[in-house]
Amino acid sequence: KNQVEQSPQSLIILEGKNCTLQCNYTVSPFSNLRWYKQDTGRGPVSLTIMTFSENTKSNGRYTATLDADTKQSSLHITASQLSDSASYICVVRAAGNMLTFGGGTRLMVKP
Amino acid sequence: NAGVTQTPKFQVLKTGQSMTLQCAQDMNHNSMYWYRQDPGMGLRLIYYSASEGTTDKGEVPNGYNVSRLNKREFSLRLESAAPSQTSVYFCASSEHLTSGGAHEQYFGPGTRLTVT
């Protein structure tokens, strides 16, 4: 069964600090992996997409990495801001199948 | 360009009541989806519509029905609501439903449903 596990479940950091969120998956055959940001009371919004051949991709202060051999991805947030407070969801697509969603990491950035 | 819109935003039902959740997109997307999101769990697919005129079951279809009214609109109906259907429901759309494709799904703001 395809699964996506995210850690930690929740995280509190101070404004200006960096953090890294983890995503482990057992989806096969792998097609691509997206990180979504979900603000409270809103729908998820895509931050970045990683395909099999990509190791690192940045979107402003967000940097995603992918290790297809170990089936792990991470999302690194640099110089966190209060507006980064949200849930971050890792979503993996298997070739020919629908998406498998992780349970998300709830990040709170405190002033 | 509103993207994906959902109505209502909030709803409280009694067990056994029925209701329809509405979803519309203005991006000319072919594929639309209904998900439910429960605390601590990933979004789970209820039904999807690959293109106008077609619908298919997702991971958790029991207790729900859908209608792809036209290319823009995709509704979700609960015929006899149960407390287990208390959840946040998200509608999404994408340009296509292609095997292994990278088409991003765009999500609506969600409907928070409580069944007592």
PDB file of C-alpha atoms in Angstrom:
ATOM      1  CA  LYS A   1       0.000   0.000   0.000  1.00  0.00           C
ATOM      2  CA  ASN A   2       1.291   3.457  -0.911  1.00  0.00           C
ATOM      3  CA  GLN A   3       2.085   5.522   2.174  1.00  0.00           C
ATOM      4  CA  VAL A   4       3.530   8.945   2.956  1.00  0.00           C
ATOM      5  CA  GLU A   5       4.793   9.659   6.468  1.00  0.00           C
ATOM      6  CA  GLN A   6       5.746  13.134   7.639  1.00  0.00           C
ATOM      7  CA  SER A   7       7.714  14.250  10.657  1.00  0.00           C
ATOM      8  CA  PRO A   8       7.512  15.964  12.978  1.00  0.00           C
ATOM      9  CA  GLN A   9       3.741  16.186  13.379  1.00  0.00           C
ATOM     10  CA  SER A  10       4.100  19.670  14.816  1.00  0.00           C
ATOM     11  CA  LEU A  11       6.897  22.157  15.304  1.00  0.00           C
ATOM     12  CA  ILE A  12       7.291  25.492  17.059  1.00  0.00           C
ATOM     13  CA  ILE A  13      10.172  27.799  16.129  1.00  0.00           C
ATOM     14  CA  LEU A  14      11.086  31.414  16.731  1.00  0.00           C
ATOM     15  CA  GLU A  15      10.806  33.957  13.947  1.00  0.00           C
ATOM     16  CA  GLY A  16      14.019  34.182  11.954  1.00  0.00           C
ATOM     17  CA  LYS A  17      15.114  30.607  12.669  1.00  0.00           C
ATOM     18  CA  ASN A  18      15.453  27.832  10.088  1.00  0.00           C
ATOM     19  CA  CYS A  19      13.654  24.503  10.128  1.00  0.00           C
ATOM     20  CA  THR A  20      13.495  21.270   8.146  1.00  0.00           C
ATOM     21  CA  LEU A  21      10.436  19.104   7.610  1.00  0.00           C
ATOM     22  CA  GLN A  22      10.738  15.457   6.602  1.00  0.00           C
ATOM     23  CA  CYS A  23       8.744  13.226   4.277  1.00  0.00           C
ATOM     24  CA  ASN A  24       9.269   9.478   3.801  1.00  0.00           C
ATOM     25  CA  TYR A  25       7.280   7.585   1.222  1.00  0.00           C
ATOM     26  CA  THR A  26       6.721   4.052   0.001  1.00  0.00           C
ATOM     27  CA  VAL A  27       4.880   5.033  -3.169  1.00  0.00           C
ATOM     28  CA  SER A  28       5.867   2.983  -6.183  1.00  0.00           C
ATOM     29  CA  PRO A  29       6.482   3.447  -9.043  1.00  0.00           C
ATOM     30  CA  PHE A  30       7.374   7.024  -8.217  1.00  0.00           C
ATOM     31  CA  SER A  31       6.358   9.815 -10.556  1.00  0.00           C
ATOM     32  CA  ASN A  32       6.685  13.085  -8.654  1.00  0.00           C
ATOM     33  CA  LEU A  33       6.455  14.673  -5.211  1.00  0.00           C
ATOM     34  CA  ARG A  34       4.895  17.997  -4.264  1.00  0.00           C
ATOM     35  CA  TRP A  35       5.036  20.067  -1.131  1.00  0.00           C
ATOM     36  CA  TYR A  36       1.877  22.007  -0.345  1.00  0.00           C
ATOM     37  CA  LYS A  37       1.341  24.785   2.188  1.00  0.00           C
ATOM     38  CA  GLN A  38      -2.055  24.919   3.882  1.00  0.00           C
ATOM     39  CA  ASP A  39      -2.943  28.003   5.875  1.00  0.00           C
ATOM     40  CA  THR A  40      -5.542  27.583   8.603  1.00  0.00           C
ATOM     41  CA  GLY A  41      -9.023  27.520   7.097  1.00  0.00           C
ATOM     42  CA  ARG A  42      -7.748  27.435   3.530  1.00  0.00           C
ATOM     43  CA  GLY A  43      -7.067  24.840   0.868  1.00  0.00           C
ATOM     44  CA  PRO A  44      -3.527  23.573   0.153  1.00  0.00           C
ATOM     45  CA  VAL A  45      -1.356  25.568  -2.262  1.00  0.00           C
ATOM     46  CA  SER A  46       1.566  24.016  -4.137  1.00  0.00           C
ATOM     47  CA  LEU A  47       5.056  25.212  -3.154  1.00  0.00           C
ATOM     48  CA  THR A  48       7.213  23.029  -5.352  1.00  0.00           C
ATOM     49  CA  ILE A  49       7.263  19.819  -7.367  1.00  0.00           C
ATOM     50  CA  MET A  50      10.134  17.327  -7.512  1.00  0.00           C
ATOM     51  CA  THR A  51      10.575  14.734 -10.239  1.00  0.00           C
ATOM     52  CA  PHE A  52      12.772  11.649 -10.164  1.00  0.00           C
ATOM     53  CA  SER A  53      15.805  13.371 -11.679  1.00  0.00           C
ATOM     54  CA  GLU A  54      15.742  16.421  -9.388  1.00  0.00           C
ATOM     55  CA  ASN A  55      17.682  16.556  -6.118  1.00  0.00           C
ATOM     56  CA  THR A  56      17.048  20.122  -5.019  1.00  0.00           C
ATOM     57  CA  LYS A  57      14.607  22.858  -5.927  1.00  0.00           C
ATOM     58  CA  SER A  58      14.129  26.269  -4.344  1.00  0.00           C
ATOM     59  CA  ASN A  59      11.170  28.616  -4.200  1.00  0.00           C
ATOM     60  CA  GLY A  60      12.242  31.744  -2.333  1.00  0.00           C
ATOM     61  CA  ARG A  61      12.973  30.789   1.269  1.00  0.00           C
ATOM     62  CA  TYR A  62      11.707  27.243   0.679  1.00  0.00           C
ATOM     63  CA  THR A  63      14.137  24.561  -0.510  1.00  0.00           C
ATOM     64  CA  ALA A  64      12.969  21.015  -1.212  1.00  0.00           C
ATOM     65  CA  THR A  65      15.274  18.041  -1.587  1.00  0.00           C
ATOM     66  CA  LEU A  66      14.587  14.574  -2.905  1.00  0.00           C
ATOM     67  CA  ASP A  67      16.531  11.342  -2.461  1.00  0.00           C
ATOM     68  CA  ALA A  68      14.781   8.835  -4.702  1.00  0.00           C
ATOM     69  CA  ASP A  69      17.072   6.012  -3.535  1.00  0.00           C
ATOM     70  CA  THR A  70      16.064   6.303   0.117  1.00  0.00           C
ATOM     71  CA  LYS A  71      12.567   7.598  -0.770  1.00  0.00           C
ATOM     72  CA  GLN A  72      12.932  10.675   1.363  1.00  0.00           C
ATOM     73  CA  SER A  73      12.223  14.341   0.816  1.00  0.00           C
ATOM     74  CA  SER A  74      12.739  17.366   2.995  1.00  0.00           C
ATOM     75  CA  LEU A  75      11.474  20.938   2.982  1.00  0.00           C
ATOM     76  CA  HIS A  76      13.851  23.497   4.466  1.00  0.00           C
ATOM     77  CA  ILE A  77      12.543  26.911   5.451  1.00  0.00           C
ATOM     78  CA  THR A  78      15.122  29.641   5.846  1.00  0.00           C
ATOM     79  CA  ALA A  79      14.738  32.742   8.026  1.00  0.00           C
ATOM     80  CA  SER A  80      11.201  31.870   9.055  1.00  0.00           C
ATOM     81  CA  GLN A  81       8.467  34.493   9.125  1.00  0.00           C
ATOM     82  CA  LEU A  82       5.191  34.621  11.028  1.00  0.00           C
ATOM     83  CA  SER A  83       3.382  34.018   7.728  1.00  0.00           C
ATOM     84  CA  ASP A  84       5.106  30.635   7.459  1.00  0.00           C
ATOM     85  CA  SER A  85       2.812  29.357  10.219  1.00  0.00           C
ATOM     86  CA  ALA A  86       0.777  26.702   8.428  1.00  0.00           C
ATOM     87  CA  SER A  87       0.554  22.992   7.756  1.00  0.00           C
ATOM     88  CA  TYR A  88       2.959  21.595   5.185  1.00  0.00           C
ATOM     89  CA  ILE A  89       1.788  18.568   3.265  1.00  0.00           C
ATOM     90  CA  CYS A  90       3.918  16.154   1.254  1.00  0.00           C
ATOM     91  CA  VAL A  91       2.058  14.576  -1.664  1.00  0.00           C
ATOM     92  CA  VAL A  92       3.452  11.774  -3.814  1.00  0.00           C
ATOM     93  CA  ARG A  93       2.118  10.664  -7.181  1.00  0.00           C
ATOM     94  CA  ALA A  94       2.698   7.121  -8.384  1.00  0.00           C
ATOM     95  CA  ALA A  95       2.840   6.597 -12.131  1.00  0.00           C
ATOM     96  CA  GLY A  96      -0.621   5.724 -13.344  1.00  0.00           C
ATOM     97  CA  ASN A  97      -2.279   6.308  -9.965  1.00  0.00           C
ATOM     98  CA  MET A  98      -3.811   9.029  -7.903  1.00  0.00           C
ATOM     99  CA  LEU A  99      -2.054  11.048  -5.236  1.00  0.00           C
ATOM    100  CA  THR A 100      -1.052   9.856  -1.762  1.00  0.00           C
ATOM    101  CA  PHE A 101      -1.109  12.595   0.862  1.00  0.00           C
ATOM    102  CA  GLY A 102       0.965  12.747   4.030  1.00  0.00           C
ATOM    103  CA  GLY A 103      -0.666  13.773   7.289  1.00  0.00           C
ATOM    104  CA  GLY A 104       1.184  17.079   7.312  1.00  0.00           C
ATOM    105  CA  THR A 105       3.487  18.960   9.673  1.00  0.00           C
ATOM    106  CA  ARG A 106       1.894  21.821  11.571  1.00  0.00           C
ATOM    107  CA  LEU A 107       4.439  24.649  11.888  1.00  0.00           C
ATOM    108  CA  MET A 108       4.011  27.550  14.258  1.00  0.00           C
ATOM    109  CA  VAL A 109       6.401  30.495  14.054  1.00  0.00           C
ATOM    110  CA  LYS A 110       6.446  32.638  17.187  1.00  0.00           C
ATOM    111  CA  PRO A 111       7.687  36.230  17.430  1.00  0.00           C
TER     112      PRO A 111
ATOM    113  CA  ASN B   1     -10.375  34.686 -11.802  1.00  0.00           C
ATOM    114  CA  ALA B   2     -11.669  33.123  -8.567  1.00  0.00           C
ATOM    115  CA  GLY B   3     -10.015  29.699  -9.033  1.00  0.00           C
ATOM    116  CA  VAL B   4     -11.966  27.014  -7.169  1.00  0.00           C
ATOM    117  CA  THR B   5     -14.973  28.094  -5.122  1.00  0.00           C
ATOM    118  CA  GLN B   6     -17.006  26.016  -2.670  1.00  0.00           C
ATOM    119  CA  THR B   7     -20.317  26.559  -0.936  1.00  0.00           C
ATOM    120  CA  PRO B   8     -21.251  26.512   1.853  1.00  0.00           C
ATOM    121  CA  LYS B   9     -18.225  27.317   4.055  1.00  0.00           C
ATOM    122  CA  PHE B  10     -19.807  25.780   7.139  1.00  0.00           C
ATOM    123  CA  GLN B  11     -22.719  23.380   7.658  1.00  0.00           C
ATOM    124  CA  VAL B  12     -24.245  21.542  10.606  1.00  0.00           C
ATOM    125  CA  LEU B  13     -26.491  18.565   9.888  1.00  0.00           C
ATOM    126  CA  LYS B  14     -28.423  16.150  12.011  1.00  0.00           C
ATOM    127  CA  THR B  15     -27.899  12.436  11.471  1.00  0.00           C
ATOM    128  CA  GLY B  16     -29.984  11.276   8.513  1.00  0.00           C
ATOM    129  CA  GLN B  17     -30.280  14.656   6.827  1.00  0.00           C
ATOM    130  CA  SER B  18     -29.086  15.145   3.278  1.00  0.00           C
ATOM    131  CA  MET B  19     -27.187  17.965   1.651  1.00  0.00           C
ATOM    132  CA  THR B  20     -25.174  18.856  -1.435  1.00  0.00           C
ATOM    133  CA  LEU B  21     -21.795  20.561  -1.423  1.00  0.00           C
ATOM    134  CA  GLN B  22     -21.189  22.742  -4.446  1.00  0.00           C
ATOM    135  CA  CYS B  23     -17.904  23.311  -6.263  1.00  0.00           C
ATOM    136  CA  ALA B  24     -17.062  25.412  -9.300  1.00  0.00           C
ATOM    137  CA  GLN B  25     -13.821  26.275 -11.097  1.00  0.00           C
ATOM    138  CA  ASP B  26     -13.144  28.983 -13.659  1.00  0.00           C
ATOM    139  CA  MET B  27      -9.775  27.743 -14.949  1.00  0.00           C
ATOM    140  CA  ASN B  28     -11.224  25.618 -17.774  1.00  0.00           C
ATOM    141  CA  HIS B  29      -9.831  22.503 -16.105  1.00  0.00           C
ATOM    142  CA  ASN B  30     -10.911  19.085 -17.288  1.00  0.00           C
ATOM    143  CA  SER B  31     -10.508  17.129 -14.060  1.00  0.00           C
ATOM    144  CA  MET B  32     -12.134  17.725 -10.691  1.00  0.00           C
ATOM    145  CA  TYR B  33     -11.909  15.999  -7.303  1.00  0.00           C
ATOM    146  CA  TRP B  34     -13.553  15.769  -3.902  1.00  0.00           C
ATOM    147  CA  TYR B  35     -11.437  15.085  -0.798  1.00  0.00           C
ATOM    148  CA  ARG B  36     -12.083  14.875   2.894  1.00  0.00           C
ATOM    149  CA  GLN B  37      -9.551  15.941   5.516  1.00  0.00           C
ATOM    150  CA  ASP B  38      -9.701  14.583   9.040  1.00  0.00           C
ATOM    151  CA  PRO B  39      -7.429  15.600  11.953  1.00  0.00           C
ATOM    152  CA  GLY B  40      -4.014  13.948  11.806  1.00  0.00           C
ATOM    153  CA  MET B  41      -4.769  12.221   8.507  1.00  0.00           C
ATOM    154  CA  GLY B  42      -3.852  13.033   4.951  1.00  0.00           C
ATOM    155  CA  LEU B  43      -6.476  14.146   2.494  1.00  0.00           C
ATOM    156  CA  ARG B  44      -8.419  11.192   1.174  1.00  0.00           C
ATOM    157  CA  LEU B  45     -10.027  11.081  -2.239  1.00  0.00           C
ATOM    158  CA  ILE B  46     -13.791  10.518  -2.245  1.00  0.00           C
ATOM    159  CA  TYR B  47     -14.659  10.809  -5.942  1.00  0.00           C
ATOM    160  CA  TYR B  48     -13.117  12.321  -9.010  1.00  0.00           C
ATOM    161  CA  SER B  49     -14.122  13.309 -12.509  1.00  0.00           C
ATOM    162  CA  ALA B  50     -11.461  12.935 -15.169  1.00  0.00           C
ATOM    163  CA  SER B  51     -13.499  14.921 -17.675  1.00  0.00           C
ATOM    164  CA  GLU B  52     -16.997  16.247 -18.208  1.00  0.00           C
ATOM    165  CA  GLY B  53     -19.463  13.371 -18.243  1.00  0.00           C
ATOM    166  CA  THR B  54     -17.332  10.908 -16.261  1.00  0.00           C
ATOM    167  CA  THR B  55     -17.023  10.178 -12.547  1.00  0.00           C
ATOM    168  CA  ASP B  56     -15.107   7.513 -10.635  1.00  0.00           C
ATOM    169  CA  LYS B  57     -14.780   6.337  -7.061  1.00  0.00           C
ATOM    170  CA  GLY B  58     -11.769   7.250  -5.023  1.00  0.00           C
ATOM    171  CA  GLU B  59     -10.472   5.789  -1.777  1.00  0.00           C
ATOM    172  CA  VAL B  60     -13.502   6.501   0.462  1.00  0.00           C
ATOM    173  CA  PRO B  61     -16.697   6.772  -1.673  1.00  0.00           C
ATOM    174  CA  ASN B  62     -19.203   5.075   0.650  1.00  0.00           C
ATOM    175  CA  GLY B  63     -22.044   7.363   1.734  1.00  0.00           C
ATOM    176  CA  TYR B  64     -21.425   9.907  -1.038  1.00  0.00           C
ATOM    177  CA  ASN B  65     -22.575  10.580  -4.585  1.00  0.00           C
ATOM    178  CA  VAL B  66     -21.295  13.081  -7.110  1.00  0.00           C
ATOM    179  CA  SER B  67     -22.497  14.883 -10.209  1.00  0.00           C
ATOM    180  CA  ARG B  68     -20.340  16.530 -12.842  1.00  0.00           C
ATOM    181  CA  LEU B  69     -22.954  19.030 -13.895  1.00  0.00           C
ATOM    182  CA  ASN B  70     -20.802  20.602 -16.624  1.00  0.00           C
ATOM    183  CA  LYS B  71     -17.135  21.364 -17.146  1.00  0.00           C
ATOM    184  CA  ARG B  72     -17.141  23.999 -14.395  1.00  0.00           C
ATOM    185  CA  GLU B  73     -19.193  22.357 -11.666  1.00  0.00           C
ATOM    186  CA  PHE B  74     -18.778  19.201  -9.575  1.00  0.00           C
ATOM    187  CA  SER B  75     -21.122  18.577  -6.656  1.00  0.00           C
ATOM    188  CA  LEU B  76     -20.910  16.139  -3.735  1.00  0.00           C
ATOM    189  CA  ARG B  77     -24.079  14.789  -2.136  1.00  0.00           C
ATOM    190  CA  LEU B  78     -24.560  13.174   1.245  1.00  0.00           C
ATOM    191  CA  GLU B  79     -27.857  11.276   1.069  1.00  0.00           C
ATOM    192  CA  SER B  80     -28.115  10.351   4.758  1.00  0.00           C
ATOM    193  CA  ALA B  81     -25.480  12.076   6.845  1.00  0.00           C
ATOM    194  CA  ALA B  82     -23.699  10.174   9.617  1.00  0.00           C
ATOM    195  CA  PRO B  83     -21.441  11.483  12.431  1.00  0.00           C
ATOM    196  CA  SER B  84     -18.503   9.690  10.732  1.00  0.00           C
ATOM    197  CA  GLN B  85     -18.879  12.143   7.863  1.00  0.00           C
ATOM    198  CA  THR B  86     -17.955  15.068  10.103  1.00  0.00           C
ATOM    199  CA  SER B  87     -14.919  16.454   8.299  1.00  0.00           C
ATOM    200  CA  VAL B  88     -13.551  19.252   6.161  1.00  0.00           C
ATOM    201  CA  TYR B  89     -14.324  18.720   2.487  1.00  0.00           C
ATOM    202  CA  PHE B  90     -12.098  20.092  -0.263  1.00  0.00           C
ATOM    203  CA  CYS B  91     -12.825  20.329  -3.934  1.00  0.00           C
ATOM    204  CA  ALA B  92      -9.888  20.513  -6.340  1.00  0.00           C
ATOM    205  CA  SER B  93      -9.318  20.773 -10.076  1.00  0.00           C
ATOM    206  CA  SER B  94      -6.466  20.142 -12.495  1.00  0.00           C
ATOM    207  CA  GLU B  95      -5.917  20.670 -16.175  1.00  0.00           C
ATOM    208  CA  HIS B  96      -5.901  16.938 -16.895  1.00  0.00           C
ATOM    209  CA  LEU B  97      -5.816  13.602 -15.148  1.00  0.00           C
ATOM    210  CA  THR B  98      -2.821  12.106 -16.913  1.00  0.00           C
ATOM    211  CA  SER B  99      -0.898   9.037 -15.892  1.00  0.00           C
ATOM    212  CA  GLY B 100       2.201  10.223 -14.076  1.00  0.00           C
ATOM    213  CA  GLY B 101       1.466  13.773 -15.049  1.00  0.00           C
ATOM    214  CA  ALA B 102       2.728  16.808 -13.173  1.00  0.00           C
ATOM    215  CA  HIS B 103      -0.503  18.749 -13.416  1.00  0.00           C
ATOM    216  CA  GLU B 104      -0.998  20.666 -10.221  1.00  0.00           C
ATOM    217  CA  GLN B 105      -4.263  20.319  -8.352  1.00  0.00           C
ATOM    218  CA  TYR B 106      -5.785  23.626  -7.261  1.00  0.00           C
ATOM    219  CA  PHE B 107      -7.870  23.465  -4.118  1.00  0.00           C
ATOM    220  CA  GLY B 108     -10.920  25.358  -2.960  1.00  0.00           C
ATOM    221  CA  PRO B 109     -11.181  26.875   0.543  1.00  0.00           C
ATOM    222  CA  GLY B 110     -13.068  23.902   1.999  1.00  0.00           C
ATOM    223  CA  THR B 111     -16.430  23.204   3.622  1.00  0.00           C
ATOM    224  CA  ARG B 112     -16.443  22.392   7.327  1.00  0.00           C
ATOM    225  CA  LEU B 113     -19.249  19.888   7.952  1.00  0.00           C
ATOM    226  CA  THR B 114     -20.446  18.747  11.361  1.00  0.00           C
ATOM    227  CA  VAL B 115     -22.981  15.930  11.706  1.00  0.00           C
ATOM    228  CA  THR B 116     -24.599  15.613  15.141  1.00  0.00           C
TER     229      THR B 116
END
